[in-house]
Structure formats: C-alpha cells, structure tokens
Amino acid sequence: MADVVDKDTMKNYHIASERINPEASRYPYCVVWTPIPVLSWLFPIIGHMGICTSNGVIRDFAGPYFVSEDNMAFGRPTKYWMLDVSKVYASGSNAWDTAVHDASEEYKHRMHNLCCDNCHSHVAMALNLMRYENSTSWNMVNLCLLALIHGKHVRCSTC
C-alpha cells in the first residue's frame, strides 16, 4: 500500500514539475516567493509570497483590498516551493483551486498589514481552507521557514 501511495505522490510531482514554466511565470500547485527591494537585502528571510492555481496562475495579496492575478507586487518569482496536490484533504473535485479562490476573495476585503495580515497570511489561509497535509494550522511563520527550506531557485534564460 505504501508503495502505491509513494508512486502516486511521485507521479503528481512529475506531472506538476513538467508544467512549471518560468518563462511564462507558471508554477502549478506552488507557493512562490520574490524579494522585496531593500527589506530583503537587509533581512534575506523576508520577502513577498503568493500561491498558484492548478494552472500555475499566481495569486498574491499585493496591498490593501487587492489580490493580484499573474502580476506579483514585487516582480516575477525568484523561488518556488512545489506542493503535492495529493496532500489536500478538503472535499470537492477542485479543492485546490477553490481554496485559492476563496482565500483570494476573502483578502480582497482586508487591509494589508506588514506584520500580521499580509501575503504570507493569504497563502496560509488557502492552505488551511484546503486542509493541506490535513492541517488548519498554517501561518506566516511556518510558511516563511518551510519556503526557505524547501524553495527552489527559478532558473530560466529569458526571465
């Protein structure tokens, strides 16, 4: 049984990784990160974060009452963390995209606060709504650390 689960997980990763296209800024099932000028230079762990749909469309809480689509507030992603769609425990045929959409709609009604209700909180809400890894405890701190640990640098020649 464990072998079947492992094979399915690897298959999901393989399919998603084949669809990653840095030239087109497409990162399906990924959390993406980009540095914030000056702030990230002083504190390299701090940056701007977004979450991508199953098609790779980037959604990010870019400012007060505004969630952008495919136009990150501080430029194209420089790092991405590919997540495993098989670890989504929410019900529904399209739980990933529904959670990203619902979190984005909620954050369109929120004031941006650099310290406590920001782009990381938006991504955390999406992961909590989809119950990623069967958890509803995602927050900006664990996301920041896990993205730092698991994030891969974007490599493309035309970016």
Backbone as a ProteinNet text record, in pm:
[ID]
protein_1_A
[PRIMARY]
MADVVDKDTMKNYHIASERINPEASRYPYCVVWTPIPVLSWLFPIIGHMGICTSNGVIRDFAGPYFVSEDNMAFGRPTKYWMLDVSKVYASGSNAWDTAVHDASEEYKHRMHNLCCDNCHSHVAMALNLMRYENSTSWNMVNLCLLALIHGKHVRCSTC
[TERTIARY]
82.4	0	86.5	192.1	280.5	347	380.1	442.6	348.5	219.3	120.8	109.4	102.7	94.3	219	336.7	461.9	467.2	420.9	420.4	324.4	206	110.3	166.3	233.2	292.9	399.5	485.6	590.7	529.8	421.3	353.8	299.7	237	184.8	296.3	407.7	521.7	574.2	584.8	638.4	549	417.6	323.9	333	331.5	337.7	471.2	580.6	712.1	731.3	668.9	677.1	604	502.2	421.8	478.4	580.5	642.3	711.9	679.6	733	773.9	899.2	943.8	931.8	952.4	942.9	803.6	701	562.1	511.4	598.7	561.4	445.7	459.1	357.4	418	358	406.7	287.2	232.6	115.1	142.1	44.5	49.8	173.3	212.2	332	302.6	388.3	399.1	519.3	503.6	612.4	657.1	782	843.3	927.7	928.2	1015.2	1065.4	1186.9	1238.5	1167.9	1164.6	1114.1	1236.8	1248.9	1367.8	1395.3	1519.1	1576.1	1545.6	1418.6	1383	1447.5	1439.5	1500.5	1652.4	1707	1853.1	1904	1827.8	1866.5	1832.7	1717.1	1669.4	1630.8	1725.3	1700.7	1586.7	1544.9	1435.1	1300	1294.2	1168.7	1151.5	1030.6	1000.5	851.3	812.6	672.1	633.2	515.9	474	339	322.2	194.4	170.4	49.1	14.9	-44.5	-14.4	-56.4	-170.4	-253.3	-362.5	-307.6	-396.4	-354.9	-300.5	-337	-285.2	-160	-118.5	2.9	-17.8	-143	-172.2	-138.4	-58.3	-12.5	-116.3	-154.6	-242.2	-162.6	-157.6	-85.9	-157.9	-157.4	-215.8	-115.7	-142.3	-43.3	-55.9	-164.8	-184.3	-323.8	-357.5	-489.6	-602.5	-685.6	-804.7	-773.2	-653.7	-615.5	-537.4	-590.5	-521	-495.2	-369	-336.5	-341.1	-351.1	-350.1	-244.2	-141.9	-33.1	43.5	53.4	129.7	177.8	275.8	322.3	369.2	341.7	367.5	513.5	607.6	749.5	824.6	754.2	819.4	800.1	862.1	848.9	908	854.5	908.7	1056.2	1129.4	1268.9	1286.8	1186.8	1188.1	1047.6	1040.4	911.4	923.6	813.5	805.3	688.2	718.7	615.1	550.7	418.9	344.2	281.2	241.9	186.5	34.4	-33.7	-179.5	-248.1	-181.7	-243.1	-251.6	-187.9	-193.7	-304.7	-393.2	-509.4	-620.5	-671.8	-772.8	-912.7	-928	-1060.7	-1140.2	-1271.7	-1355.1	-1386.5	-1430	-1463.8	-1373	-1424.2	-1348.9	-1230.6	-1237.6	-1131.1	-1090.6	-1060.2	-1036.6	-921.4	-815.2	-700.1	-742.5	-798.6	-836.4	-946.8	-1038.7	-1145	-1086.8	-991.6	-928.7	-850.3	-775.7	-700.3	-797.6	-905.2	-1005.7	-1071.6	-1114.6	-1184	-1093.7	-968.2	-873.6	-852.2	-842.2	-822.6	-943.7	-1062.7	-1184.2	-1191.1	-1154	-1153	-1053.9	-936.1	-832.7	-858.7	-951.9	-992.8	-1068.6	-1106.3	-1180.5	-1096.8	-966.9	-880	-776.7	-744.9	-638.7	-505.3	-406.3	-273.6	-197.6	-132.6	-50.7	78.6	189.7	319	350.9	307	345	251	121	32.8	-76.4	-108.4	-208	-156.1	-78.4	-3	-9.5	78.7	79.5	98.9	180.1	200.7	71.2	-4.1	-132.1	-232.7	-230.6	-317.7	-288.2	-160.4	-120.7	-159.3	-136.8	-172.6	-322.3	-404.1	-548.6	-585.7	-525.7	-554.7	-518.6	-401.9	-359.8	-450.5	-493.8	-586	-721.7	-772.1	-901.4	-899.1	-785.6	-776.4	-731.1	-700.1	-650.3	-527.8	-432	-309.6	-236.4	-194.1	-132.9	-224.2	-355.4	-459.4	-440.3	-398.3	-372	-451.4	-491.6	-550.6	-468.8	-340.7	-250.5	-144.6	-165.4	-68.6	-70.2	48.4	59.4	182	198.4	306.7	444.6	457.5	588.3	630.5	543.3	585	595.7	513.7	526.9	660	698.9	825.9	942.4	942.4	1051.2	1050.3	932.6	925.1	957.8	916.9	952.2	1102.8	1163.8	1309.1	1380.7	1330.5	1392.6	1366.7	1241.2	1202	1201.2	1210.9	1203.4	1321.7	1293.2	1397.6	1408.5	1530.1	1550.8	1504.2	1440.2	1394.4	1515.6	1520.4	1628.4	1565.6	1586.9	1541	1626.1	1639.6	1728.3	1660	1527.2	1458	1379.2	1392.6	1314.7	1363
-119.9	0	125.9	125.8	242.5	267.9	159.4	175.9	244.6	210.6	272	420.9	456.4	597.1	671.7	612.4	676.1	696	596.2	608.4	717.8	726.1	831.3	968.8	980.2	1107.4	1148.8	1055.9	1086.5	1123.2	1055.7	1086.1	1229.5	1268.9	1405.5	1508.4	1482.6	1574	1584.1	1470.6	1468.4	1548.6	1528.4	1600	1750.5	1790.4	1933.3	1993.5	1920.8	1977.1	1992.1	1905.9	1919.9	2044.8	2086.6	2201.5	2333.1	2329.9	2453.9	2519.8	2646.9	2720.3	2860.5	2877.5	3008.5	3120.8	3089.6	3193	3254.1	3171.1	3218.1	3246.5	3235.2	3251.5	3159.4	3032	2932	2829.4	2820.5	2731.7	2658.3	2556.9	2488.1	2425.8	2439.6	2381.9	2427	2551.4	2601.9	2724.1	2741.8	2867.7	2937.5	3064	3138	3253.4	3294.7	3397.7	3489.9	3615.9	3713.5	3811.9	3863.6	3957.1	4092.8	4158.3	4295.2	4386.1	4476	4562.5	4629.7	4639.2	4695	4605.3	4575	4493.1	4354.6	4289	4155.9	4163	4277	4292.1	4295.7	4359.9	4369.8	4243	4183.1	4062	3960.2	3878.1	3788.1	3687.9	3662.9	3568.9	3633.1	3765.4	3836.8	3858.5	3829.9	3850.2	3848.3	3854.6	3856.6	3718.1	3669.1	3532.5	3530.3	3432	3407.9	3258.7	3222.3	3081.3	3067.4	2956.8	2937	2836.8	2855.9	2763.9	2637.3	2544.9	2421.3	2449	2562	2601.1	2686.3	2718.5	2796.5	2946.1	2991.3	3134.3	3179.4	3284.6	3334.1	3428.3	3401.9	3491.8	3539.8	3671.8	3725.4	3846.8	3854.9	3968.2	4081.7	4173.1	4272.5	4405.8	4427.2	4553.5	4559.8	4670.3	4681.2	4653.1	4555.3	4521.5	4480.7	4427.2	4391.3	4260.3	4163.7	4037.4	4033.3	4032.8	4036.1	3896.3	3895	3769.8	3782.4	3697.4	3694.4	3825.7	3898.8	4023.6	4049.1	3971.4	3982.8	4124.5	4166.8	4304.5	4346.3	4255.5	4292.4	4220	4183.8	4122.4	3971.9	3913.5	3769.8	3688.6	3568.2	3483.2	3450.4	3446.5	3403.6	3267.2	3225.7	3092.8	3034.8	2902.7	2835.1	2709.9	2675.2	2555.5	2474.3	2363.4	2279.9	2193.7	2203.6	2125.6	2004.8	1907.6	1782.5	1787.3	1794.2	1806.9	1687	1573.8	1457.1	1474.2	1577.7	1603.6	1701.8	1731.8	1816.5	1727.9	1762.3	1680.4	1739.6	1858.6	1918.4	1840.5	1841.5	1768.5	1857.3	1794.6	1867.6	1827.3	1841.7	1796	1886.2	2009.8	2103.3	2180.2	2107.8	2168.1	2268.2	2239.8	2331.3	2468.1	2470.6	2597.7	2668.9	2592.9	2652.9	2723.1	2659.7	2719.9	2845.5	2841.3	2959.3	3072.4	3040.1	3140.3	3199.7	3113.8	3161.4	3248.2	3209	3290.4	3425.3	3424.6	3549	3640.7	3583.9	3664.9	3725.4	3648.4	3699.8	3814.9	3799.8	3901.8	4027.1	4020.8	4142.1	4237.7	4189.4	4270.4	4301.9	4282.6	4304	4412.7	4481	4580.8	4507.3	4547.1	4484.9	4539.5	4450.1	4489.2	4409.9	4477.9	4412.6	4309.6	4333.7	4247	4130.2	4144.6	4036.3	3992.8	4066.8	4021.6	4061.5	3970.6	4004.6	3891.7	3895.2	3795.4	3653.6	3638.4	3506.6	3456.1	3546.1	3509.8	3465.1	3528.6	3490.8	3347.4	3315.6	3180.1	3080.6	3117.4	3029.7	3001	3102.4	3080	2980.7	2993.2	2899.2	2756.6	2738.5	2604.6	2552.1	2638.1	2596.4	2557.2	2632.9	2601.4	2467.3	2437	2308.9	2195.4	2231.1	2135.5	2061.4	2137.9	2079.3	2005.2	1883.4	1792.1	1770.6	1778.9	1760	1854.4	1976.6	2075.6	2203	2266.2	2400	2494.5	2463.9	2542.9	2617.9	2635	2708.4	2854.7	2914.1	3055.5	3114.9	3246.5	3312.1	3269.9	3229.6	3189.2	3054.6	2952	2821.8	2824.6	2904.9	2917.9	2980.4	3082.7	3150.2	3052.3	2977	2881.6	2766.7	2710.1	2597.8	2640.4	2760.2	2809.6	2831.3	2875.4	2894	2759.5	2658.4	2525.6	2451.6	2452.7	2371	2445.9	2577.2	2655.7	2631.3	2628.1	2611.8	2742	2777.8	2899.7	2879.8	2981.2	2978.8	2992.2	2907	2913.1	2923.7	3036.8	3049.4	3152.4	3133.9	3220.3	3346.9	3346.3	3462.3	3542.1	3509.9	3581.1	3723.2
0	0	0	81.6	88.3	-45.9	-118.9	-250	-348.4	-341.8	-430.9	-401	-272.6	-232.7	-277.1	-255.7	-296.7	-448	-524.6	-670.4	-715.6	-651.4	-685.9	-653.7	-539.5	-500	-600	-637.7	-735	-870.6	-907.9	-1033.7	-1030.9	-917.9	-904.5	-915.1	-846.7	-853.7	-996	-1064.1	-1200.1	-1294.9	-1284.8	-1371.6	-1346.5	-1218.1	-1184.4	-1225.3	-1201.7	-1234.2	-1384.5	-1464	-1609.5	-1657.2	-1581.5	-1621.6	-1569.7	-1485	-1437.9	-1556.2	-1577.4	-1691.3	-1645.4	-1603.2	-1554.3	-1657.6	-1785.5	-1888.8	-1893	-1868.9	-1869.7	-1727.8	-1629.2	-1487.5	-1449.5	-1482.2	-1448.9	-1353.5	-1234.8	-1129.2	-1067.1	-1135.6	-1081.9	-945.1	-856	-720.9	-643.3	-659.7	-592.6	-507.3	-408.2	-336.1	-398.7	-434.3	-498.8	-409.8	-428.9	-344	-430.1	-394.6	-459.7	-355	-370.6	-270.2	-276.1	-162.1	-152.5	-149.9	-247.1	-250.9	-116	-83.2	39.4	160	185.7	302.1	295.2	180.1	164.8	160.8	121.2	121.5	264.9	352.6	493.4	571.1	539.3	606.3	499.3	454.1	340.3	359.3	481	503.7	471.8	466	441.6	291.9	242	101.1	76.8	-48	-88.1	-139	-97.5	-125.5	-196	-283.1	-348.8	-360.3	-399.6	-420	-559.6	-624.7	-763.5	-773.7	-873.8	-901.5	-967.6	-998.1	-1065	-1205.2	-1263.8	-1395.6	-1385.8	-1263.4	-1244	-1234.4	-1234.1	-1222.1	-1080.2	-1069.2	-939	-879.4	-753.2	-677	-556.8	-537.1	-421.5	-364.5	-232.5	-160.5	-172.4	-265.9	-306	-233.8	-165.3	-95.5	-37.9	27.7	90.1	-9	23.9	-53.8	-197.6	-220.6	-357	-360.5	-433.2	-459.6	-609.6	-646.5	-789.6	-849.9	-980.2	-1055.1	-1163.7	-1153.5	-1251.9	-1264	-1155.1	-1155.3	-1012.5	-968.9	-830.3	-800	-679.6	-637.4	-654.1	-637.4	-642.6	-754	-858.5	-973.6	-980.9	-1079.9	-1104.9	-990	-968.8	-862.1	-884	-774.5	-780.2	-714.2	-635.7	-573.7	-579.7	-584.2	-578.2	-492.7	-429.5	-346.9	-400.7	-467.6	-525.9	-417.8	-408	-310.4	-378.8	-299.4	-350	-339.9	-452.8	-454.8	-388.6	-381.3	-316.3	-164.5	-109.2	34.7	71.8	-23.4	2.8	57.5	176	241.1	233.5	178.8	165.8	61.4	76.4	-18.6	-138.6	-243.2	-364.9	-478.3	-598.7	-714.7	-747	-703.7	-736.9	-611.6	-505.5	-373.9	-374.4	-449.3	-452.3	-505.2	-626	-687.6	-609.7	-553.1	-472.3	-351	-284.4	-166.3	-203.1	-312.9	-357.2	-391.4	-460.2	-496.3	-371.6	-278.9	-159.2	-71.4	-56.4	21.6	-47	-178	-252.8	-239.6	-247.2	-230.6	-90.4	9.9	147.8	162.5	105.5	121.5	37.8	-54.2	-126.2	-34.2	83.4	180.5	303.6	294.8	411	385.8	494.8	493.4	504.5	429.1	434.9	554.5	629	743.4	734.3	724.1	703.9	811.7	933.8	1045.8	1072.3	1043	1087.6	989.9	888.6	791	653.6	595.3	474.9	372.6	275.7	168.7	222.5	326.5	386.7	450.1	511.6	573.6	468.1	352.6	241.4	196.5	178.9	139.2	248.7	374.4	486.7	487	460.6	457.4	347.9	230.6	121.7	163.2	223.9	267.5	378.8	468.5	574.4	517.5	420.4	359.4	286.3	223	151.7	243.6	368.6	468.2	413.8	365.4	312	423.5	394.1	491.6	612	587.5	689.4	808.1	778.7	882.9	857.6	966.2	959.2	1047.1	1060.9	1145.7	1065.9	937.3	856.7	898.1	907.5	942.7	874.8	889.4	815.9	863.5	988.7	1040.7	982.3	993.3	940.1	787.5	720.8	575.4	536.8	608.9	580.8	594.7	703.2	727.4	626.5	600.2	507	363.7	325	191.3	180.5	288.9	290.3	276.5	345.5	344.2	212.2	165.6	50.3	-83	-78.8	-201.6	-293.7	-423	-524.7	-602.3	-638.6	-715.8	-859.5	-912.4	-1051.2	-1141.6	-1242	-1339.7	-1477.8	-1540.7	-1679	-1750.9	-1878.4	-1955.9	-2005.8	-2013.6	-2070	-1968	-1839.2	-1736.6	-1718.5
[MASK]
+++++++++++++++++++++++++++++++++++++++++++++++++++++++++++++++++++++++++++++++++++++++++++++++++++++++++++++++++++++++++++++++++++++++++++++++++++++++++++++++

